[in-house]
Amino acid sequence: MTTTTSFNSVVQLAANGERSWWATEKDAIRAALVDHYGADVDGAALTPPHDPAALRARLREVAPQLTGLTDRIRSAFDVSEACAVLVPELGLRELGIDDKRKCVFALAVLLGDPTATIPFDQVMWDVKNRGDEASGHSSFSENDLKAGYHTDNGALPIPEHFFLLYAVRAAGCGGGLSLLRDGRVLKSHLEETPEGRAAVRLFTEMDWPRRIPEEFKKYADVAADGYLFAPVLAEKPMWRWRKNGIRRGIAAHPEYQTPEVRQAFDMMLEQLANGPDEIRLAIPTDGILVINNHITLHGRTAFTDPERHLLRLRFHEPATAETG
């Protein structure tokens, strides 16, 4: 794993004694979920909590060990300013898939407010090669090919601040590595040259056209022609990047096909493909990786193991008043 000295990009935490949390807190966590949803909802069918603050308060009360772990994860982002946090072993390896889903969901609620996976109502998404059973909704998470660098849900006015990946089963083929680029480091590298500084100015000052999936348009501030126009670099989120969406947006708007735009776009692609400080890591089976989606670009190497299986869940930060 390679990181820059300027930022503590990835923090690794050991669960330590908290690995036994499910054995001692499972009944209370299950009861909290039943009370909140009014029934014993299957883990795959869980939807965003109707009152996430109330459910979070209940979980903090009944699951102190899990709360201790999530507080340490939160501190890694807030104090250490990590772009991602890896917990290599969560302590769920021997559980059935439904319990794993509920565990990961409870952890996410303690960290923030889970969101639905557009266009579906459920919060949990299975990242695996679905072959002929693919929904057609999300190619990256339904095949075994390489996923290029991107940020999640950049079509939304404010994308989710965080998302997590839990490895039900890591790829046994050596592929499926998570690729991360700390966006703060990426920006600093671009600013090392006059051409890069020009690219940063263009990413910040210009609203870049981008094509977005049809199902996202009702949530996004799209123009009359159906395209989204937004900066690539901003304060919140820092980065909105999805190569193909921007490329198609530029192709559909000739006024953006200028040498300056082309140079900035190509410089970004070069930095992502060959720039320094790329982080490559494997999420081990039973490991969890939490990523700050506002500052981190992520991707994945290809894999061949048909049994590779991750759970993905996105979430917003809790309200400021709640977090203090």
mmCIF file of C-alpha atoms in Angstrom:
data_model
loop_
_atom_site.group_PDB
_atom_site.id
_atom_site.type_symbol
_atom_site.label_atom_id
_atom_site.label_comp_id
_atom_site.label_asym_id
_atom_site.label_seq_id
_atom_site.Cartn_x
_atom_site.Cartn_y
_atom_site.Cartn_z
ATOM 1 C CA MET A 1 0.000 0.000 0.000
ATOM 2 C CA THR A 2 1.466 3.367 -1.021
ATOM 3 C CA THR A 3 0.374 6.663 0.509
ATOM 4 C CA THR A 4 1.645 10.200 0.453
ATOM 5 C CA THR A 5 3.311 11.768 3.472
ATOM 6 C CA SER A 6 1.002 14.806 3.275
ATOM 7 C CA PHE A 7 -2.162 12.980 4.316
ATOM 8 C CA ASN A 8 -2.976 9.950 6.417
ATOM 9 C CA SER A 9 -4.965 8.600 3.497
ATOM 10 C CA VAL A 10 -5.899 5.123 4.761
ATOM 11 C CA VAL A 11 -6.210 4.225 8.433
ATOM 12 C CA GLN A 12 -6.291 0.544 9.408
ATOM 13 C CA LEU A 13 -8.078 -0.382 12.618
ATOM 14 C CA ALA A 14 -8.175 -3.695 14.455
ATOM 15 C CA ALA A 15 -11.528 -4.661 15.947
ATOM 16 C CA ASN A 16 -9.690 -6.214 18.921
ATOM 17 C CA GLY A 17 -12.155 -7.102 21.691
ATOM 18 C CA GLU A 18 -15.001 -5.673 19.641
ATOM 19 C CA ARG A 19 -14.859 -8.726 17.358
ATOM 20 C CA SER A 20 -17.113 -10.513 19.855
ATOM 21 C CA TRP A 21 -19.764 -7.793 19.672
ATOM 22 C CA TRP A 22 -22.281 -9.805 17.671
ATOM 23 C CA ALA A 23 -22.303 -12.670 20.187
ATOM 24 C CA THR A 24 -23.139 -10.333 23.070
ATOM 25 C CA GLU A 25 -25.208 -7.662 21.292
ATOM 26 C CA LYS A 26 -27.053 -9.573 18.550
ATOM 27 C CA ASP A 27 -30.356 -9.955 20.387
ATOM 28 C CA ALA A 28 -30.507 -6.289 21.309
ATOM 29 C CA ILE A 29 -29.601 -5.205 17.746
ATOM 30 C CA ARG A 30 -32.234 -7.493 16.235
ATOM 31 C CA ALA A 31 -34.840 -6.188 18.689
ATOM 32 C CA ALA A 32 -33.930 -2.595 17.831
ATOM 33 C CA LEU A 33 -34.432 -3.290 14.120
ATOM 34 C CA VAL A 34 -37.756 -5.083 14.719
ATOM 35 C CA ASP A 35 -39.025 -2.194 16.834
ATOM 36 C CA HIS A 36 -37.966 0.383 14.253
ATOM 37 C CA TYR A 37 -39.426 -1.379 11.223
ATOM 38 C CA GLY A 38 -42.388 -2.987 12.980
ATOM 39 C CA ALA A 39 -41.393 -6.462 11.800
ATOM 40 C CA ASP A 40 -38.413 -8.763 11.347
ATOM 41 C CA VAL A 41 -37.300 -7.456 7.958
ATOM 42 C CA ASP A 42 -34.900 -9.567 5.909
ATOM 43 C CA GLY A 43 -31.456 -7.988 5.729
ATOM 44 C CA ALA A 44 -31.601 -7.731 1.940
ATOM 45 C CA ALA A 45 -34.920 -5.858 2.151
ATOM 46 C CA LEU A 46 -33.895 -3.193 4.667
ATOM 47 C CA THR A 47 -34.829 0.332 3.570
ATOM 48 C CA PRO A 48 -33.545 3.676 4.889
ATOM 49 C CA PRO A 49 -34.622 4.169 8.523
ATOM 50 C CA HIS A 50 -37.621 6.482 8.819
ATOM 51 C CA ASP A 51 -35.941 8.085 11.850
ATOM 52 C CA PRO A 52 -32.199 7.360 11.602
ATOM 53 C CA ALA A 53 -31.326 9.510 14.627
ATOM 54 C CA ALA A 54 -33.726 7.562 16.843
ATOM 55 C CA LEU A 55 -32.461 4.195 15.601
ATOM 56 C CA ARG A 56 -28.871 5.367 16.033
ATOM 57 C CA ALA A 57 -29.564 6.439 19.623
ATOM 58 C CA ARG A 58 -31.146 3.051 20.355
ATOM 59 C CA LEU A 59 -28.200 1.175 18.878
ATOM 60 C CA ARG A 60 -25.715 3.273 20.827
ATOM 61 C CA GLU A 61 -27.582 2.320 23.983
ATOM 62 C CA VAL A 62 -27.882 -1.432 23.371
ATOM 63 C CA ALA A 63 -24.680 -2.125 21.388
ATOM 64 C CA PRO A 64 -21.785 -0.461 23.236
ATOM 65 C CA GLN A 65 -19.078 -2.642 21.664
ATOM 66 C CA LEU A 66 -20.187 -1.938 18.112
ATOM 67 C CA THR A 67 -20.576 1.717 19.069
ATOM 68 C CA GLY A 68 -16.987 1.749 20.314
ATOM 69 C CA LEU A 69 -15.763 0.468 16.963
ATOM 70 C CA THR A 70 -17.819 2.940 14.934
ATOM 71 C CA ASP A 71 -16.635 5.798 17.156
ATOM 72 C CA ARG A 72 -13.041 4.829 16.338
ATOM 73 C CA ILE A 73 -13.891 4.713 12.630
ATOM 74 C CA ARG A 74 -15.485 8.126 12.890
ATOM 75 C CA SER A 75 -12.440 9.496 14.697
ATOM 76 C CA ALA A 76 -10.178 8.238 11.916
ATOM 77 C CA PHE A 77 -12.116 10.450 9.492
ATOM 78 C CA ASP A 78 -12.675 13.444 11.765
ATOM 79 C CA VAL A 79 -9.341 13.566 13.615
ATOM 80 C CA SER A 80 -6.880 11.655 11.436
ATOM 81 C CA GLU A 81 -8.523 13.034 8.272
ATOM 82 C CA ALA A 82 -8.400 9.677 6.503
ATOM 83 C CA CYS A 83 -9.932 9.236 3.085
ATOM 84 C CA ALA A 84 -10.698 5.584 3.924
ATOM 85 C CA VAL A 85 -10.701 3.255 6.924
ATOM 86 C CA LEU A 86 -10.031 -0.487 6.731
ATOM 87 C CA VAL A 87 -11.050 -2.952 9.449
ATOM 88 C CA PRO A 88 -9.530 -6.257 8.230
ATOM 89 C CA GLU A 89 -11.673 -8.495 10.435
ATOM 90 C CA LEU A 90 -15.116 -7.513 11.686
ATOM 91 C CA GLY A 91 -15.875 -10.777 13.490
ATOM 92 C CA LEU A 92 -18.785 -11.915 11.309
ATOM 93 C CA ARG A 93 -17.083 -14.663 9.307
ATOM 94 C CA GLU A 94 -19.138 -17.564 10.689
ATOM 95 C CA LEU A 95 -22.533 -15.841 10.465
ATOM 96 C CA GLY A 96 -25.183 -16.474 7.836
ATOM 97 C CA ILE A 97 -25.677 -13.894 5.114
ATOM 98 C CA ASP A 98 -28.815 -12.380 6.670
ATOM 99 C CA ASP A 99 -27.058 -11.719 9.967
ATOM 100 C CA LYS A 100 -24.094 -10.265 8.101
ATOM 101 C CA ARG A 101 -26.383 -7.851 6.291
ATOM 102 C CA LYS A 102 -28.008 -6.743 9.540
ATOM 103 C CA CYS A 103 -24.634 -6.333 11.240
ATOM 104 C CA VAL A 104 -23.303 -4.170 8.430
ATOM 105 C CA PHE A 105 -26.535 -2.172 8.388
ATOM 106 C CA ALA A 106 -26.327 -1.516 12.146
ATOM 107 C CA LEU A 107 -22.713 -0.396 11.756
ATOM 108 C CA ALA A 108 -23.718 1.986 8.960
ATOM 109 C CA VAL A 109 -26.576 3.470 11.016
ATOM 110 C CA LEU A 110 -24.153 4.183 13.841
ATOM 111 C CA LEU A 111 -21.962 6.051 11.353
ATOM 112 C CA GLY A 112 -24.661 7.953 9.452
ATOM 113 C CA ASP A 113 -27.954 7.904 7.577
ATOM 114 C CA PRO A 114 -28.186 5.023 5.049
ATOM 115 C CA THR A 115 -29.706 5.769 1.655
ATOM 116 C CA ALA A 116 -31.556 3.669 -0.888
ATOM 117 C CA THR A 117 -29.754 2.266 -3.906
ATOM 118 C CA ILE A 118 -31.379 4.191 -6.757
ATOM 119 C CA PRO A 119 -33.653 3.097 -8.446
ATOM 120 C CA PHE A 120 -34.477 0.543 -5.725
ATOM 121 C CA ASP A 121 -35.791 1.050 -2.198
ATOM 122 C CA GLN A 122 -33.261 -1.156 -0.417
ATOM 123 C CA VAL A 123 -30.059 0.166 1.134
ATOM 124 C CA MET A 124 -27.944 -2.972 0.667
ATOM 125 C CA TRP A 125 -26.403 -3.824 -2.687
ATOM 126 C CA ASP A 126 -24.625 -7.083 -3.516
ATOM 127 C CA VAL A 127 -21.429 -6.453 -5.467
ATOM 128 C CA LYS A 128 -20.703 -9.616 -7.418
ATOM 129 C CA ASN A 129 -20.549 -10.960 -10.953
ATOM 130 C CA ARG A 130 -24.191 -11.685 -11.766
ATOM 131 C CA GLY A 131 -23.575 -12.867 -15.320
ATOM 132 C CA ASP A 132 -26.845 -13.354 -17.182
ATOM 133 C CA GLU A 133 -28.810 -12.374 -14.058
ATOM 134 C CA ALA A 134 -27.518 -8.792 -14.035
ATOM 135 C CA SER A 135 -30.174 -6.128 -13.467
ATOM 136 C CA GLY A 136 -28.561 -3.803 -16.000
ATOM 137 C CA HIS A 137 -28.614 -1.027 -13.400
ATOM 138 C CA SER A 138 -24.972 -0.937 -12.375
ATOM 139 C CA SER A 139 -22.348 -2.517 -14.605
ATOM 140 C CA PHE A 140 -19.392 -2.009 -12.249
ATOM 141 C CA SER A 141 -21.018 -3.922 -9.402
ATOM 142 C CA GLU A 142 -22.549 -6.664 -11.538
ATOM 143 C CA ASN A 143 -19.587 -7.889 -13.556
ATOM 144 C CA ASP A 144 -15.998 -9.017 -13.034
ATOM 145 C CA LEU A 145 -14.301 -6.389 -15.194
ATOM 146 C CA LYS A 146 -12.020 -3.550 -14.162
ATOM 147 C CA ALA A 147 -13.853 -0.521 -12.784
ATOM 148 C CA GLY A 148 -12.241 2.807 -13.627
ATOM 149 C CA TYR A 149 -11.796 5.572 -11.092
ATOM 150 C CA HIS A 150 -15.000 7.389 -10.162
ATOM 151 C CA THR A 151 -16.983 8.892 -7.316
ATOM 152 C CA ASP A 152 -20.417 7.551 -6.407
ATOM 153 C CA ASN A 153 -23.744 9.238 -7.150
ATOM 154 C CA GLY A 154 -22.223 12.439 -8.522
ATOM 155 C CA ALA A 155 -25.550 13.214 -10.200
ATOM 156 C CA LEU A 156 -27.160 14.025 -6.860
ATOM 157 C CA PRO A 157 -27.085 17.619 -5.550
ATOM 158 C CA ILE A 158 -25.089 16.357 -2.559
ATOM 159 C CA PRO A 159 -23.823 12.777 -3.005
ATOM 160 C CA GLU A 160 -23.551 10.526 0.034
ATOM 161 C CA HIS A 161 -20.518 11.474 2.093
ATOM 162 C CA PHE A 162 -19.528 7.868 2.768
ATOM 163 C CA PHE A 163 -19.995 4.326 1.550
ATOM 164 C CA LEU A 164 -18.757 0.997 2.834
ATOM 165 C CA LEU A 165 -17.777 -2.322 1.308
ATOM 166 C CA TYR A 166 -17.948 -5.484 3.420
ATOM 167 C CA ALA A 167 -16.302 -8.627 2.018
ATOM 168 C CA VAL A 168 -18.583 -11.624 2.434
ATOM 169 C CA ARG A 169 -15.964 -13.448 0.398
ATOM 170 C CA ALA A 170 -12.816 -11.926 -1.051
ATOM 171 C CA ALA A 171 -11.667 -12.983 -4.510
ATOM 172 C CA GLY A 172 -9.415 -16.026 -4.327
ATOM 173 C CA CYS A 173 -7.828 -15.249 -7.699
ATOM 174 C CA GLY A 174 -5.766 -12.281 -6.552
ATOM 175 C CA GLY A 175 -7.955 -9.813 -8.430
ATOM 176 C CA GLY A 176 -10.768 -7.564 -7.276
ATOM 177 C CA LEU A 177 -8.389 -5.175 -5.530
ATOM 178 C CA SER A 178 -9.817 -1.849 -4.393
ATOM 179 C CA LEU A 179 -8.112 1.131 -6.029
ATOM 180 C CA LEU A 180 -8.137 4.445 -4.168
ATOM 181 C CA ARG A 181 -6.862 7.909 -4.892
ATOM 182 C CA ASP A 182 -6.985 10.523 -2.169
ATOM 183 C CA GLY A 183 -8.497 13.499 -3.978
ATOM 184 C CA ARG A 184 -6.476 15.967 -1.902
ATOM 185 C CA VAL A 185 -3.262 14.299 -3.055
ATOM 186 C CA LEU A 186 -4.532 14.128 -6.645
ATOM 187 C CA LYS A 187 -5.258 17.856 -6.659
ATOM 188 C CA SER A 188 -1.826 18.659 -5.215
ATOM 189 C CA HIS A 189 -0.127 16.635 -7.945
ATOM 190 C CA LEU A 190 -2.095 18.437 -10.637
ATOM 191 C CA GLU A 191 -1.050 21.780 -9.165
ATOM 192 C CA GLU A 192 2.655 20.964 -9.576
ATOM 193 C CA THR A 193 2.691 22.165 -13.211
ATOM 194 C CA PRO A 194 1.248 25.213 -15.023
ATOM 195 C CA GLU A 195 -0.866 22.906 -17.193
ATOM 196 C CA GLY A 196 -2.141 21.100 -14.135
ATOM 197 C CA ARG A 197 -3.012 24.360 -12.386
ATOM 198 C CA ALA A 198 -4.949 25.396 -15.478
ATOM 199 C CA ALA A 199 -6.814 22.085 -15.339
ATOM 200 C CA VAL A 200 -7.674 22.621 -11.667
ATOM 201 C CA ARG A 201 -9.037 26.092 -12.471
ATOM 202 C CA LEU A 202 -11.163 24.669 -15.270
ATOM 203 C CA PHE A 203 -12.420 21.806 -13.066
ATOM 204 C CA THR A 204 -13.373 24.359 -10.409
ATOM 205 C CA GLU A 205 -14.749 27.276 -12.421
ATOM 206 C CA MET A 206 -16.567 25.521 -15.248
ATOM 207 C CA ASP A 207 -19.792 23.545 -15.078
ATOM 208 C CA TRP A 208 -18.885 20.390 -16.958
ATOM 209 C CA PRO A 209 -21.643 18.664 -18.943
ATOM 210 C CA ARG A 210 -22.241 15.034 -18.122
ATOM 211 C CA ARG A 211 -24.674 12.370 -19.162
ATOM 212 C CA ILE A 212 -26.361 10.674 -16.206
ATOM 213 C CA PRO A 213 -28.523 7.537 -15.984
ATOM 214 C CA GLU A 214 -32.209 8.084 -16.669
ATOM 215 C CA GLU A 215 -33.259 6.903 -13.200
ATOM 216 C CA PHE A 216 -31.180 9.655 -11.544
ATOM 217 C CA LYS A 217 -32.712 12.550 -13.451
ATOM 218 C CA LYS A 218 -35.654 13.051 -11.095
ATOM 219 C CA TYR A 219 -33.182 13.550 -8.234
ATOM 220 C CA ALA A 220 -30.753 15.809 -10.125
ATOM 221 C CA ASP A 221 -30.831 19.408 -11.318
ATOM 222 C CA VAL A 222 -30.638 18.581 -15.018
ATOM 223 C CA ALA A 223 -30.781 21.076 -17.873
ATOM 224 C CA ALA A 224 -33.543 21.148 -20.482
ATOM 225 C CA ASP A 225 -31.531 18.819 -22.707
ATOM 226 C CA GLY A 226 -31.352 16.184 -19.958
ATOM 227 C CA TYR A 227 -27.661 16.682 -19.134
ATOM 228 C CA LEU A 228 -26.218 17.627 -15.756
ATOM 229 C CA PHE A 229 -23.851 20.597 -15.560
ATOM 230 C CA ALA A 230 -21.610 20.793 -12.485
ATOM 231 C CA PRO A 231 -17.980 21.481 -11.564
ATOM 232 C CA VAL A 232 -15.606 18.536 -11.273
ATOM 233 C CA LEU A 233 -13.940 20.182 -8.254
ATOM 234 C CA ALA A 234 -15.827 22.052 -5.539
ATOM 235 C CA GLU A 235 -16.037 22.455 -1.787
ATOM 236 C CA LYS A 236 -18.767 19.843 -1.236
ATOM 237 C CA PRO A 237 -18.185 17.337 -2.611
ATOM 238 C CA MET A 238 -14.562 17.937 -3.466
ATOM 239 C CA TRP A 239 -14.717 15.646 -6.532
ATOM 240 C CA ARG A 240 -17.485 14.578 -8.919
ATOM 241 C CA TRP A 241 -15.877 12.287 -11.442
ATOM 242 C CA ARG A 242 -17.150 9.626 -13.800
ATOM 243 C CA LYS A 243 -15.138 9.519 -16.993
ATOM 244 C CA ASN A 244 -17.735 8.147 -19.391
ATOM 245 C CA GLY A 245 -20.506 10.473 -18.238
ATOM 246 C CA ILE A 246 -18.312 13.544 -18.724
ATOM 247 C CA ARG A 247 -16.935 12.304 -22.041
ATOM 248 C CA ARG A 248 -20.463 11.772 -23.385
ATOM 249 C CA GLY A 249 -21.526 15.153 -22.071
ATOM 250 C CA ILE A 250 -18.716 16.881 -23.915
ATOM 251 C CA ALA A 251 -19.451 14.907 -27.084
ATOM 252 C CA ALA A 252 -23.066 16.129 -27.004
ATOM 253 C CA HIS A 253 -22.070 19.792 -26.499
ATOM 254 C CA PRO A 254 -19.661 21.028 -29.205
ATOM 255 C CA GLU A 255 -19.084 24.337 -27.388
ATOM 256 C CA TYR A 256 -17.134 22.380 -24.753
ATOM 257 C CA GLN A 257 -14.883 20.685 -27.291
ATOM 258 C CA THR A 258 -11.998 23.119 -26.863
ATOM 259 C CA PRO A 259 -8.250 22.459 -26.582
ATOM 260 C CA GLU A 260 -8.316 23.632 -22.952
ATOM 261 C CA VAL A 261 -11.104 21.228 -21.997
ATOM 262 C CA ARG A 262 -9.448 18.375 -23.852
ATOM 263 C CA GLN A 263 -6.104 19.034 -22.162
ATOM 264 C CA ALA A 264 -7.646 19.164 -18.675
ATOM 265 C CA PHE A 265 -9.616 15.981 -19.270
ATOM 266 C CA ASP A 266 -6.572 14.146 -20.647
ATOM 267 C CA MET A 267 -4.387 15.318 -17.753
ATOM 268 C CA MET A 268 -6.906 13.926 -15.297
ATOM 269 C CA LEU A 269 -6.946 10.581 -17.092
ATOM 270 C CA GLU A 270 -3.141 10.468 -17.090
ATOM 271 C CA GLN A 271 -2.944 11.226 -13.367
ATOM 272 C CA LEU A 272 -5.498 8.541 -12.570
ATOM 273 C CA ALA A 273 -3.808 5.953 -14.782
ATOM 274 C CA ASN A 274 -0.141 6.633 -14.067
ATOM 275 C CA GLY A 275 0.185 9.244 -11.333
ATOM 276 C CA PRO A 276 1.945 8.532 -8.015
ATOM 277 C CA ASP A 277 0.333 7.652 -4.686
ATOM 278 C CA GLU A 278 -2.202 5.163 -5.950
ATOM 279 C CA ILE A 279 -3.495 2.956 -3.130
ATOM 280 C CA ARG A 280 -4.208 -0.700 -3.910
ATOM 281 C CA LEU A 281 -5.610 -2.938 -1.227
ATOM 282 C CA ALA A 282 -7.503 -6.187 -0.869
ATOM 283 C CA ILE A 283 -10.474 -6.218 1.464
ATOM 284 C CA PRO A 284 -10.052 -9.610 3.141
ATOM 285 C CA THR A 285 -12.979 -11.893 3.790
ATOM 286 C CA ASP A 286 -14.861 -10.431 6.803
ATOM 287 C CA GLY A 287 -13.088 -7.096 6.308
ATOM 288 C CA ILE A 288 -14.806 -3.768 5.830
ATOM 289 C CA LEU A 289 -13.612 -0.666 3.995
ATOM 290 C CA VAL A 290 -15.323 2.676 4.679
ATOM 291 C CA ILE A 291 -14.621 5.414 2.125
ATOM 292 C CA ASN A 292 -15.112 9.184 2.180
ATOM 293 C CA ASN A 293 -16.896 9.582 -1.140
ATOM 294 C CA HIS A 294 -16.497 13.360 -1.182
ATOM 295 C CA ILE A 295 -12.702 13.325 -1.398
ATOM 296 C CA THR A 296 -11.843 9.823 -2.670
ATOM 297 C CA LEU A 297 -11.915 8.406 -6.174
ATOM 298 C CA HIS A 298 -12.180 4.643 -6.251
ATOM 299 C CA GLY A 299 -12.032 1.776 -8.714
ATOM 300 C CA ARG A 300 -11.344 -1.948 -8.857
ATOM 301 C CA THR A 301 -9.114 -4.403 -10.680
ATOM 302 C CA ALA A 302 -10.683 -7.209 -12.695
ATOM 303 C CA PHE A 303 -11.207 -10.638 -11.135
ATOM 304 C CA THR A 304 -12.116 -14.157 -12.212
ATOM 305 C CA ASP A 305 -13.356 -15.773 -8.991
ATOM 306 C CA PRO A 306 -17.148 -16.204 -9.406
ATOM 307 C CA GLU A 307 -17.584 -16.431 -5.617
ATOM 308 C CA ARG A 308 -16.296 -12.915 -4.859
ATOM 309 C CA HIS A 309 -19.071 -11.149 -2.954
ATOM 310 C CA LEU A 310 -19.139 -7.729 -1.302
ATOM 311 C CA LEU A 311 -21.948 -5.785 0.359
ATOM 312 C CA ARG A 312 -22.151 -2.064 -0.406
ATOM 313 C CA LEU A 313 -24.046 0.565 1.535
ATOM 314 C CA ARG A 314 -23.970 4.357 1.182
ATOM 315 C CA PHE A 315 -24.795 6.886 3.882
ATOM 316 C CA HIS A 316 -24.904 10.598 4.630
ATOM 317 C CA GLU A 317 -23.355 12.173 7.683
ATOM 318 C CA PRO A 318 -25.710 12.584 10.652
ATOM 319 C CA ALA A 319 -27.104 16.062 11.225
ATOM 320 C CA THR A 320 -24.593 18.493 12.722
ATOM 321 C CA ALA A 321 -26.696 19.072 15.837
ATOM 322 C CA GLU A 322 -26.744 15.353 16.510
ATOM 323 C CA THR A 323 -23.003 14.869 16.083
ATOM 324 C CA GLY A 324 -22.192 17.938 18.128
#
